[in-house]
Amino acid sequence: MVDALGVAVIGFGWMGRVHTQAYSRVRHHFPQLPLRPELVTVAEDVPGRAEEAAERYGFATATRDWRDVAADQRVRAVSITAPNFLHREIGVAMAEAGKHVWVEKPVGLSGEDARAVADAVAKAGVQSAVGFNYRCAPAVETARDLIAAGELGAVTHVRVRLFSDYAAHPDGALTWRYERARGGSGVLGDLASHGVDLARFLVGDIASLAADTAVFVPERARPAGATAGHALASGGEPGPVENEDYVNCLLRFASGARGVLEACRVSVGEQNNYGFEVHGTRGAVFWDFRRMNELRVSRGTTYQDQPVSTVYVGPGDGEFAAFQPGAANAMGYDDLKVVEAYRFLRSVAEGEPYGATLADAVRAAAALDAMAESAESRRWVDLPAT
Ligand SMILES: NC(=O)c1ccc[n+]([C@@H]2O[C@H](COP(=O)([O-])OP(=O)(O)OC[C@H]3O[C@@H](n4cnc5c(N)ncnc54)[C@H](O)[C@@H]3O)[C@@H](O)[C@H]2O)c1
C-alpha cells in the first residue's frame, strides 16, 4: 500500500489541466513511485472554473482563493499554473506553508522573482520542480547523453529555435501575457526560457550573450471577459503590447562553444517549430519538437559528407519505456508533463531533486534578464557565475 500525497493545482487554464492529468496518470506509467497523488483541491480566479475542474477531474474541493490552499493541511504538494505575476507570491507562500512546489516556467516576472521562490524553497527544505518539459523528451535526453559521452567530439556551436504563431493573429486578445505587470517579459519568458533550459541541459552554462528584441504586433484588443490560453478578441478597446514578440541572441557557453537562440511568438506559418542543432568537432545532433520521437544524428570519423541517420527513440531512451513498448510508437506533449510529475513526486518521496528545479529556473531567468539588458544597451552581457 503506497502513501497518498495530497496535491493542489492553482490556476486552471491550459497548464492547470495538463498538470492535473499528469497527477492522474503518473502511477499508470510509473507504478514504482512510492506515492499516490490525490487531487485535494483546485484554486481558480474565474468564477465557476474551479468547481467545473473539480467536477470533471475529481478534486475533492474547489476554491477561488489560492490562500485557502496554503492553509489546507491536506495539501502537501502544489502545482502553480497561474500567470507569471503570481508565481512569486504563491510560490513563497506555499514553501513557507511547508508544501512542495511544481511551478510553471518562467517562475515570476524576473530573475529576482525566481530567486525569491528558490530561496523560500531552500529555507523551507521542500522539493521543487519547474515546467521545463522539453528536457523530458527521450530524444532530448539521448542527445544529451551522446554529447556528454563525446560522441560528437567537442561541441563547437549550437542553434536553438522556438517559432510559434500563437500570437500572430492581430485579433489575439490583449491578455496578461502582453503586459509587463502580469506577464513580465514576452517571448523571452514564454518561449526563450525553454530554449535557454534546453541549451543549458545539452551544452552547459551560458557565460555571456548579446541579444536583440522586437515588437511586431504593437497593439491588441482588450478581451471582453475571462480568457484562457491564446484566446482571440475583436472589437475590444485597443491597448499596447508591452513586451517583445521576438528575440535573437548570440550565446557564448562556459565551455567556449558558441550558439544562437531565436524565438518568436508571431511567426505566421510556424506551429511549435521548436528544436535544436548541436554541432561538434566530429558529429552533430538535430531535434525538432514536431517530430519529438526522432533524433537525427551524424557521427563517425569521416567529417566531410558524413551521413545523417534518423533514429526513432525507443525503450532505453529517457523514460520512453514507461509509455510505449517499442520504437516509433509516438509519445506526445502531455506525456512530457507525466515525466515531469514523476520526477517531482520522486523528489518528494526521496528527499532529493530529480529533473529541473528552481535552481535551473534561476539560471534561466538570469539569462533572460541578461537578454533584456543586452537588447536595451546593445552590448554583450556577462551572466553571473554560478
Ligand atoms: N511548460 C510549458 O510548455 C508551458 C506552456 C504554456 C504555459 N506555461 C506557463 O504556465 C503558466 C500558465 O499558463 P497557461 O497557458 O496555462 O495560462 P492560462 O491563461 O491558460 O491559465 C492561467 C489560469 O490562471 C487563472 N488565474 C489568474 N489569476 C488567478 C488567481 N489569482 N488565482 C487562481 N487562478 C488564477 C486564470 O483565470 C487562468 O485560468 C504561465 O506561467 C506560462 O508561462 C508553460
CSV table of C-alpha atoms and ligand atoms in Angstrom, one decimal:
chain,number,residue,atom,x,y,z
A,1,MET,CA,0.0,0.0,0.0
A,2,VAL,CA,1.6,3.3,-1.1
A,3,ASP,CA,1.1,6.6,0.8
A,4,ALA,CA,-1.3,9.2,-0.6
A,5,LEU,CA,0.1,12.6,-1.2
A,6,GLY,CA,-2.5,15.5,-1.2
A,7,VAL,CA,-1.9,17.8,-4.2
A,8,ALA,CA,-3.5,21.1,-5.3
A,9,VAL,CA,-3.5,23.0,-8.5
A,10,ILE,CA,-3.6,26.8,-8.6
A,11,GLY,CA,-4.7,28.3,-11.9
A,12,PHE,CA,-6.8,26.1,-14.1
A,13,GLY,CA,-6.0,27.2,-17.7
A,14,TRP,CA,-4.0,25.1,-20.1
A,15,MET,CA,-1.2,24.2,-17.7
A,16,GLY,CA,-3.6,23.6,-14.8
A,17,ARG,CA,-5.3,20.9,-16.8
A,18,VAL,CA,-2.1,19.3,-18.0
A,19,HIS,CA,-0.6,19.2,-14.5
A,20,THR,CA,-3.9,17.6,-13.2
A,21,GLN,CA,-3.9,15.0,-15.9
A,22,ALA,CA,-0.3,14.3,-15.2
A,23,TYR,CA,-1.0,13.6,-11.5
A,24,SER,CA,-3.9,11.3,-12.5
A,25,ARG,CA,-1.8,9.3,-15.0
A,26,VAL,CA,1.6,9.3,-13.2
A,27,ARG,CA,1.2,5.9,-11.4
A,28,HIS,CA,-0.2,4.3,-14.6
A,29,HIS,CA,3.3,4.9,-16.1
A,30,PHE,CA,5.5,4.8,-13.1
A,31,PRO,CA,4.0,2.2,-10.7
A,32,GLN,CA,7.3,2.2,-8.8
A,33,LEU,CA,6.5,5.7,-7.5
A,34,PRO,CA,6.1,5.2,-3.7
A,35,LEU,CA,3.4,7.9,-3.5
A,36,ARG,CA,-0.1,8.2,-4.9
A,37,PRO,CA,-1.1,11.8,-5.7
A,38,GLU,CA,-4.6,12.6,-4.5
A,39,LEU,CA,-6.4,15.6,-6.1
A,40,VAL,CA,-7.4,17.5,-3.0
A,41,THR,CA,-8.2,21.0,-4.2
A,42,VAL,CA,-8.1,23.4,-7.1
A,43,ALA,CA,-7.9,27.2,-6.9
A,44,GLU,CA,-9.0,29.4,-9.8
A,45,ASP,CA,-9.9,33.0,-10.0
A,46,VAL,CA,-12.6,32.8,-12.8
A,47,PRO,CA,-16.0,32.2,-11.1
A,48,GLY,CA,-17.1,28.6,-11.6
A,49,ARG,CA,-13.9,27.4,-13.3
A,50,ALA,CA,-12.6,25.7,-10.1
A,51,GLU,CA,-15.9,23.9,-9.5
A,52,GLU,CA,-16.0,22.8,-13.1
A,53,ALA,CA,-12.4,21.4,-12.9
A,54,ALA,CA,-13.3,19.6,-9.6
A,55,GLU,CA,-16.3,18.0,-11.2
A,56,ARG,CA,-14.5,17.0,-14.3
A,57,TYR,CA,-11.2,15.8,-12.9
A,58,GLY,CA,-12.1,14.7,-9.4
A,59,PHE,CA,-10.6,17.3,-7.0
A,60,ALA,CA,-12.3,16.9,-3.6
A,61,THR,CA,-12.9,20.6,-3.2
A,62,ALA,CA,-12.6,23.9,-5.1
A,63,THR,CA,-11.9,27.5,-4.2
A,64,ARG,CA,-11.5,30.9,-5.7
A,65,ASP,CA,-8.8,32.0,-3.3
A,66,TRP,CA,-5.3,30.4,-3.5
A,67,ARG,CA,-4.6,31.4,0.1
A,68,ASP,CA,-7.0,28.6,1.1
A,69,VAL,CA,-4.5,26.1,-0.4
A,70,ALA,CA,-1.7,27.4,1.8
A,71,ALA,CA,-3.9,26.9,4.9
A,72,ASP,CA,-5.1,23.5,3.8
A,73,GLN,CA,-3.4,20.8,5.9
A,74,ARG,CA,-4.5,18.0,3.4
A,75,VAL,CA,-2.3,19.6,0.7
A,76,ARG,CA,1.4,18.6,0.7
A,77,ALA,CA,2.4,19.5,-2.9
A,78,VAL,CA,1.1,22.3,-5.1
A,79,SER,CA,1.2,23.0,-8.9
A,80,ILE,CA,1.5,26.7,-9.6
A,81,THR,CA,0.0,27.1,-13.0
A,82,ALA,CA,-1.4,30.7,-12.7
A,83,PRO,CA,0.0,33.6,-14.7
A,84,ASN,CA,3.6,34.7,-14.2
A,85,PHE,CA,2.9,37.7,-11.9
A,86,LEU,CA,1.5,35.3,-9.3
A,87,HIS,CA,4.4,32.7,-9.2
A,88,ARG,CA,6.5,34.6,-6.7
A,89,GLU,CA,3.7,35.4,-4.1
A,90,ILE,CA,2.1,32.0,-4.4
A,91,GLY,CA,5.4,30.1,-4.6
A,92,VAL,CA,6.9,31.8,-1.5
A,93,ALA,CA,3.6,31.3,0.5
A,94,MET,CA,3.4,27.6,-0.4
A,95,ALA,CA,7.0,26.9,0.5
A,96,GLU,CA,6.5,28.8,3.8
A,97,ALA,CA,3.5,26.6,4.5
A,98,GLY,CA,5.8,23.6,4.1
A,99,LYS,CA,4.4,22.5,0.7
A,100,HIS,CA,6.5,21.1,-2.2
A,101,VAL,CA,6.1,23.2,-5.3
A,102,TRP,CA,5.9,22.4,-9.0
A,103,VAL,CA,6.0,25.9,-10.7
A,104,GLU,CA,5.5,26.6,-14.3
A,105,LYS,CA,8.2,28.4,-16.2
A,106,PRO,CA,9.5,31.2,-16.2
A,107,VAL,CA,8.8,31.4,-12.4
A,108,GLY,CA,7.8,35.0,-12.0
A,109,LEU,CA,8.5,38.2,-13.9
A,110,SER,CA,12.2,38.3,-13.5
A,111,GLY,CA,15.4,36.7,-12.1
A,112,GLU,CA,14.6,38.4,-8.8
A,113,ASP,CA,11.2,36.6,-8.6
A,114,ALA,CA,12.7,33.2,-9.4
A,115,ARG,CA,15.4,33.7,-6.8
A,116,ALA,CA,12.8,34.7,-4.1
A,117,VAL,CA,10.9,31.4,-4.8
A,118,ALA,CA,14.2,29.4,-4.8
A,119,ASP,CA,15.3,30.9,-1.5
A,120,ALA,CA,11.9,30.2,0.1
A,121,VAL,CA,12.0,26.6,-1.1
A,122,ALA,CA,15.6,26.2,0.2
A,123,LYS,CA,14.7,27.7,3.6
A,124,ALA,CA,11.6,25.5,4.0
A,125,GLY,CA,13.5,22.4,2.9
A,126,VAL,CA,10.8,21.4,0.5
A,127,GLN,CA,11.3,20.0,-3.0
A,128,SER,CA,10.7,21.9,-6.3
A,129,ALA,CA,10.2,21.3,-9.9
A,130,VAL,CA,9.9,23.7,-12.9
A,131,GLY,CA,7.9,23.2,-16.1
A,132,PHE,CA,10.9,22.8,-18.5
A,133,ASN,CA,9.1,19.9,-20.1
A,134,TYR,CA,11.2,19.7,-23.3
A,135,ARG,CA,14.2,18.3,-21.5
A,136,CYS,CA,11.9,15.4,-20.5
A,137,ALA,CA,11.6,14.2,-24.1
A,138,PRO,CA,13.5,10.9,-24.5
A,139,ALA,CA,15.2,12.1,-27.7
A,140,VAL,CA,16.5,15.2,-25.9
A,141,GLU,CA,17.9,13.0,-23.1
A,142,THR,CA,19.6,10.8,-25.6
A,143,ALA,CA,21.0,13.9,-27.4
A,144,ARG,CA,22.5,15.0,-24.1
A,145,ASP,CA,23.9,11.5,-23.4
A,146,LEU,CA,25.6,11.5,-26.8
A,147,ILE,CA,27.1,14.9,-26.2
A,148,ALA,CA,28.2,14.0,-22.7
A,149,ALA,CA,29.8,10.8,-24.0
A,150,GLY,CA,31.9,12.8,-26.5
A,151,GLU,CA,30.2,11.1,-29.5
A,152,LEU,CA,30.1,14.4,-31.4
A,153,GLY,CA,33.6,15.4,-30.3
A,154,ALA,CA,33.9,18.8,-28.6
A,155,VAL,CA,30.8,20.9,-29.0
A,156,THR,CA,31.5,23.8,-31.3
A,157,HIS,CA,28.2,25.6,-31.9
A,158,VAL,CA,24.5,25.3,-31.2
A,159,ARG,CA,21.3,26.7,-32.7
A,160,VAL,CA,18.1,26.7,-30.7
A,161,ARG,CA,14.9,27.9,-32.3
A,162,LEU,CA,11.4,28.4,-30.9
A,163,PHE,CA,9.0,29.8,-33.5
A,164,SER,CA,5.2,29.9,-32.9
A,165,ASP,CA,2.2,31.6,-34.4
A,166,TYR,CA,0.2,31.6,-31.1
A,167,ALA,CA,0.3,35.4,-31.0
A,168,ALA,CA,0.4,36.0,-34.8
A,169,HIS,CA,-3.3,36.8,-35.2
A,170,PRO,CA,-3.9,40.5,-35.0
A,171,ASP,CA,-7.1,39.7,-33.0
A,172,GLY,CA,-5.2,37.8,-30.4
A,173,ALA,CA,-6.6,39.1,-27.1
A,174,LEU,CA,-4.5,41.5,-25.0
A,175,THR,CA,-4.2,39.0,-22.1
A,176,TRP,CA,-1.8,39.0,-19.1
A,177,ARG,CA,0.9,37.7,-21.5
A,178,TYR,CA,1.3,41.1,-23.2
A,179,GLU,CA,1.5,43.2,-20.0
A,180,ARG,CA,4.7,43.9,-18.1
A,181,ALA,CA,2.9,43.9,-14.7
A,182,ARG,CA,1.3,40.5,-15.1
A,183,GLY,CA,3.4,38.7,-17.8
A,184,GLY,CA,6.8,40.3,-17.3
A,185,SER,CA,8.8,39.7,-20.5
A,186,GLY,CA,7.1,38.5,-23.7
A,187,VAL,CA,8.6,35.8,-25.8
A,188,LEU,CA,11.7,35.8,-23.5
A,189,GLY,CA,9.8,34.2,-20.6
A,190,ASP,CA,7.3,32.4,-22.7
A,191,LEU,CA,9.5,30.6,-25.3
A,192,ALA,CA,13.1,31.6,-24.9
A,193,SER,CA,13.1,30.3,-21.3
A,194,HIS,CA,12.6,26.8,-22.8
A,195,GLY,CA,15.4,27.4,-25.3
A,196,VAL,CA,17.8,28.6,-22.6
A,197,ASP,CA,17.0,25.5,-20.5
A,198,LEU,CA,17.5,23.2,-23.5
A,199,ALA,CA,20.8,24.9,-24.3
A,200,ARG,CA,22.0,24.6,-20.7
A,201,PHE,CA,20.7,21.0,-20.4
A,202,LEU,CA,22.6,20.0,-23.6
A,203,VAL,CA,25.8,22.0,-23.5
A,204,GLY,CA,26.1,23.5,-20.1
A,205,ASP,CA,26.1,27.0,-18.6
A,206,ILE,CA,25.9,30.2,-20.7
A,207,ALA,CA,28.7,32.7,-19.8
A,208,SER,CA,27.7,35.7,-21.9
A,209,LEU,CA,25.3,36.8,-24.6
A,210,ALA,CA,24.2,39.6,-26.9
A,211,ALA,CA,20.5,39.9,-27.8
A,212,ASP,CA,18.2,41.9,-30.0
A,213,THR,CA,14.4,42.1,-29.5
A,214,ALA,CA,11.4,43.5,-31.4
A,215,VAL,CA,7.7,44.0,-31.1
A,216,PHE,CA,5.9,43.3,-34.4
A,217,VAL,CA,2.2,43.5,-33.3
A,218,PRO,CA,2.3,46.6,-31.1
A,219,GLU,CA,-1.5,46.8,-30.3
A,220,ARG,CA,-4.2,44.3,-29.4
A,221,ALA,CA,-7.9,44.4,-28.4
A,222,ARG,CA,-8.7,44.0,-24.7
A,223,PRO,CA,-10.8,40.9,-24.1
A,224,ALA,CA,-14.4,41.4,-23.0
A,225,GLY,CA,-14.4,38.6,-20.4
A,226,ALA,CA,-12.3,35.8,-18.9
A,227,THR,CA,-9.7,34.2,-21.2
A,228,ALA,CA,-7.6,31.0,-21.2
A,229,GLY,CA,-4.7,30.2,-23.4
A,230,HIS,CA,-4.4,32.2,-26.6
A,231,ALA,CA,-8.0,33.4,-27.0
A,232,LEU,CA,-9.0,35.8,-29.8
A,233,ALA,CA,-10.8,39.0,-29.2
A,234,SER,CA,-12.0,41.6,-31.6
A,235,GLY,CA,-13.9,44.9,-31.2
A,236,GLY,CA,-12.5,45.5,-27.7
A,237,GLU,CA,-10.7,48.7,-26.8
A,238,PRO,CA,-7.1,48.5,-28.2
A,239,GLY,CA,-4.2,48.6,-25.8
A,240,PRO,CA,-0.4,48.5,-26.2
A,241,VAL,CA,1.6,45.3,-26.3
A,242,GLU,CA,4.2,46.0,-23.6
A,243,ASN,CA,6.7,43.2,-24.2
A,244,GLU,CA,8.7,41.7,-27.0
A,245,ASP,CA,7.4,39.4,-29.7
A,246,TYR,CA,10.8,38.4,-30.9
A,247,VAL,CA,14.4,37.7,-29.7
A,248,ASN,CA,17.5,36.8,-31.5
A,249,CYS,CA,20.5,36.1,-29.3
A,250,LEU,CA,24.2,35.1,-29.7
A,251,LEU,CA,25.5,32.9,-26.9
A,252,ARG,CA,28.9,32.0,-25.5
A,253,PHE,CA,28.9,28.9,-23.3
A,254,ALA,CA,31.3,28.5,-20.4
A,255,SER,CA,32.8,25.6,-22.4
A,256,GLY,CA,33.8,28.0,-25.2
A,257,ALA,CA,31.1,26.7,-27.5
A,258,ARG,CA,29.1,29.4,-29.4
A,259,GLY,CA,25.3,29.5,-30.0
A,260,VAL,CA,22.3,31.2,-31.5
A,261,LEU,CA,18.9,31.3,-29.9
A,262,GLU,CA,16.0,32.7,-31.8
A,263,ALA,CA,12.4,32.8,-30.6
A,264,CYS,CA,9.2,34.4,-31.9
A,265,ARG,CA,5.6,34.3,-30.9
A,266,VAL,CA,4.1,35.9,-34.1
A,267,SER,CA,5.7,33.7,-36.8
A,268,VAL,CA,2.9,33.1,-39.4
A,269,GLY,CA,3.2,29.6,-40.8
A,270,GLU,CA,5.1,28.2,-37.8
A,271,GLN,CA,3.4,26.0,-35.3
A,272,ASN,CA,5.6,24.9,-32.4
A,273,ASN,CA,8.7,24.9,-34.6
A,274,TYR,CA,10.9,24.2,-31.6
A,275,GLY,CA,14.2,22.4,-31.8
A,276,PHE,CA,18.0,22.5,-31.8
A,277,GLU,CA,21.1,21.7,-33.7
A,278,VAL,CA,24.2,20.8,-31.8
A,279,HIS,CA,27.5,20.6,-33.8
A,280,GLY,CA,30.7,19.1,-32.5
A,281,THR,CA,34.2,18.5,-34.0
A,282,ARG,CA,33.2,15.0,-35.2
A,283,GLY,CA,29.4,15.0,-35.4
A,284,ALA,CA,26.0,16.7,-35.0
A,285,VAL,CA,22.6,16.0,-33.5
A,286,PHE,CA,19.3,17.6,-34.6
A,287,TRP,CA,15.9,17.6,-32.9
A,288,ASP,CA,12.5,19.0,-33.9
A,289,PHE,CA,9.7,19.0,-31.3
A,290,ARG,CA,7.2,18.4,-34.1
A,291,ARG,CA,8.9,15.0,-34.6
A,292,MET,CA,9.5,14.6,-30.9
A,293,ASN,CA,10.3,10.9,-31.1
A,294,GLU,CA,13.0,11.2,-33.7
A,295,LEU,CA,16.6,12.3,-33.4
A,296,ARG,CA,18.8,12.9,-36.4
A,297,VAL,CA,22.4,12.0,-35.7
A,298,SER,CA,25.7,12.3,-37.6
A,299,ARG,CA,28.6,10.6,-36.1
A,300,GLY,CA,31.8,8.8,-37.2
A,301,THR,CA,35.2,9.9,-38.4
A,302,THR,CA,34.6,11.0,-41.9
A,303,TYR,CA,34.0,14.7,-41.2
A,304,GLN,CA,33.0,15.6,-44.7
A,305,ASP,CA,29.9,14.1,-46.4
A,306,GLN,CA,29.3,12.2,-43.1
A,307,PRO,CA,25.8,10.8,-43.3
A,308,VAL,CA,22.9,11.8,-41.0
A,309,SER,CA,20.7,9.0,-39.7
A,310,THR,CA,17.2,9.2,-38.3
A,311,VAL,CA,16.9,7.3,-35.0
A,312,TYR,CA,13.4,6.6,-33.6
A,313,VAL,CA,13.6,6.7,-29.8
A,314,GLY,CA,12.6,3.5,-28.0
A,315,PRO,CA,12.9,1.7,-24.7
A,316,GLY,CA,16.3,2.7,-23.3
A,317,ASP,CA,15.9,6.4,-24.3
A,318,GLY,CA,15.0,8.5,-21.3
A,319,GLU,CA,11.6,7.5,-19.9
A,320,PHE,CA,10.3,6.1,-23.2
A,321,ALA,CA,9.7,2.6,-21.8
A,322,ALA,CA,7.2,4.0,-19.3
A,323,PHE,CA,4.9,4.9,-22.2
A,324,GLN,CA,5.4,2.6,-25.2
A,325,PRO,CA,6.7,-0.9,-25.8
A,326,GLY,CA,8.8,-0.3,-28.9
A,327,ALA,CA,10.5,2.4,-31.0
A,328,ALA,CA,8.4,4.6,-33.3
A,329,ASN,CA,5.2,4.4,-31.1
A,330,ALA,CA,4.8,8.1,-30.6
A,331,MET,CA,4.8,9.9,-27.2
A,332,GLY,CA,3.1,13.3,-27.1
A,333,TYR,CA,3.4,16.7,-25.3
A,334,ASP,CA,1.2,15.6,-22.3
A,335,ASP,CA,3.5,12.7,-21.7
A,336,LEU,CA,6.3,15.1,-21.0
A,337,LYS,CA,4.3,16.5,-18.2
A,338,VAL,CA,3.8,13.0,-16.8
A,339,VAL,CA,7.6,12.5,-16.8
A,340,GLU,CA,7.9,15.9,-15.0
A,341,ALA,CA,5.3,14.9,-12.4
A,342,TYR,CA,7.1,11.6,-11.9
A,343,ARG,CA,10.4,13.4,-11.2
A,344,PHE,CA,8.7,15.9,-8.9
A,345,LEU,CA,7.0,13.3,-6.9
A,346,ARG,CA,10.1,11.1,-6.8
A,347,SER,CA,12.0,14.1,-5.4
A,348,VAL,CA,9.3,14.4,-2.7
A,349,ALA,CA,9.4,10.7,-1.9
A,350,GLU,CA,13.2,10.5,-1.8
A,351,GLY,CA,14.0,14.0,-0.4
A,352,GLU,CA,16.4,14.9,-3.2
A,353,PRO,CA,15.9,16.6,-6.6
A,354,TYR,CA,15.3,14.8,-9.9
A,355,GLY,CA,14.7,16.8,-13.0
A,356,ALA,CA,14.6,20.6,-13.5
A,357,THR,CA,14.4,22.5,-10.2
A,358,LEU,CA,14.1,26.1,-9.1
A,359,ALA,CA,17.9,26.3,-9.4
A,360,ASP,CA,17.5,25.8,-13.1
A,361,ALA,CA,14.8,28.4,-13.2
A,362,VAL,CA,17.1,30.9,-11.5
A,363,ARG,CA,19.9,30.3,-14.1
A,364,ALA,CA,17.4,30.5,-17.0
A,365,ALA,CA,15.9,33.7,-15.6
A,366,ALA,CA,19.4,35.2,-15.2
A,367,ALA,CA,19.9,34.6,-19.0
A,368,LEU,CA,16.6,36.1,-19.8
A,369,ASP,CA,17.4,39.2,-17.7
A,370,ALA,CA,20.7,39.4,-19.5
A,371,MET,CA,19.0,39.3,-22.9
A,372,ALA,CA,16.7,42.1,-21.9
A,373,GLU,CA,19.7,44.2,-20.7
A,374,SER,CA,21.7,43.4,-23.8
A,375,ALA,CA,18.8,44.4,-26.1
A,376,GLU,CA,18.4,47.6,-24.2
A,377,SER,CA,22.1,48.5,-24.0
A,378,ARG,CA,23.1,47.0,-27.4
A,379,ARG,CA,26.0,45.3,-25.7
A,380,TRP,CA,27.3,41.9,-24.7
A,381,VAL,CA,26.3,41.0,-21.1
A,382,ASP,CA,28.1,38.5,-18.8
A,383,LEU,CA,26.0,36.2,-16.7
A,384,PRO,CA,26.7,36.0,-13.0
A,385,ALA,CA,28.9,33.0,-12.2
A,386,THR,CA,27.1,30.0,-10.6
B,1,LIG,N1,5.7,24.4,-19.9
B,1,LIG,C1,5.0,24.8,-20.9
B,1,LIG,O1,5.2,24.3,-22.0
B,1,LIG,C2,4.0,26.0,-20.8
B,1,LIG,C3,3.0,26.2,-21.8
B,1,LIG,C4,2.1,27.2,-21.5
B,1,LIG,C5,2.2,28.0,-20.4
B,1,LIG,N2,3.1,27.7,-19.5
B,1,LIG,C6,3.2,28.6,-18.3
B,1,LIG,O2,2.1,28.2,-17.4
B,1,LIG,C7,1.5,29.3,-16.7
B,1,LIG,C8,0.1,29.4,-17.1
B,1,LIG,O3,-0.1,29.5,-18.5
B,1,LIG,P1,-1.4,29.0,-19.2
B,1,LIG,O4,-1.1,28.9,-20.7
B,1,LIG,O5,-2.0,27.8,-18.5
B,1,LIG,O6,-2.3,30.3,-19.0
B,1,LIG,P2,-3.9,30.4,-18.9
B,1,LIG,O7,-4.2,31.8,-19.1
B,1,LIG,O8,-4.5,29.4,-19.9
B,1,LIG,O9,-4.3,29.9,-17.5
B,1,LIG,C9,-4.0,30.6,-16.3
B,1,LIG,C10,-5.1,30.4,-15.3
B,1,LIG,O10,-4.8,31.0,-14.1
B,1,LIG,C11,-6.0,31.7,-13.6
B,1,LIG,N3,-5.7,32.7,-12.6
B,1,LIG,C12,-5.5,34.0,-12.8
B,1,LIG,N4,-5.3,34.6,-11.6
B,1,LIG,C13,-5.5,33.7,-10.7
B,1,LIG,C14,-5.5,33.7,-9.2
B,1,LIG,N5,-5.3,34.8,-8.5
B,1,LIG,N6,-5.8,32.5,-8.6
B,1,LIG,C15,-6.0,31.4,-9.2
B,1,LIG,N7,-6.0,31.3,-10.6
B,1,LIG,C16,-5.8,32.4,-11.3
B,1,LIG,C17,-6.6,32.2,-14.9
B,1,LIG,O11,-8.0,32.5,-14.7
B,1,LIG,C18,-6.4,31.1,-15.8
B,1,LIG,O12,-7.5,30.1,-15.8
B,1,LIG,C19,2.4,30.5,-17.2
B,1,LIG,O13,3.3,30.8,-16.3
B,1,LIG,C20,3.0,30.1,-18.5
B,1,LIG,O14,4.3,30.7,-18.7
B,1,LIG,C21,4.0,26.7,-19.6
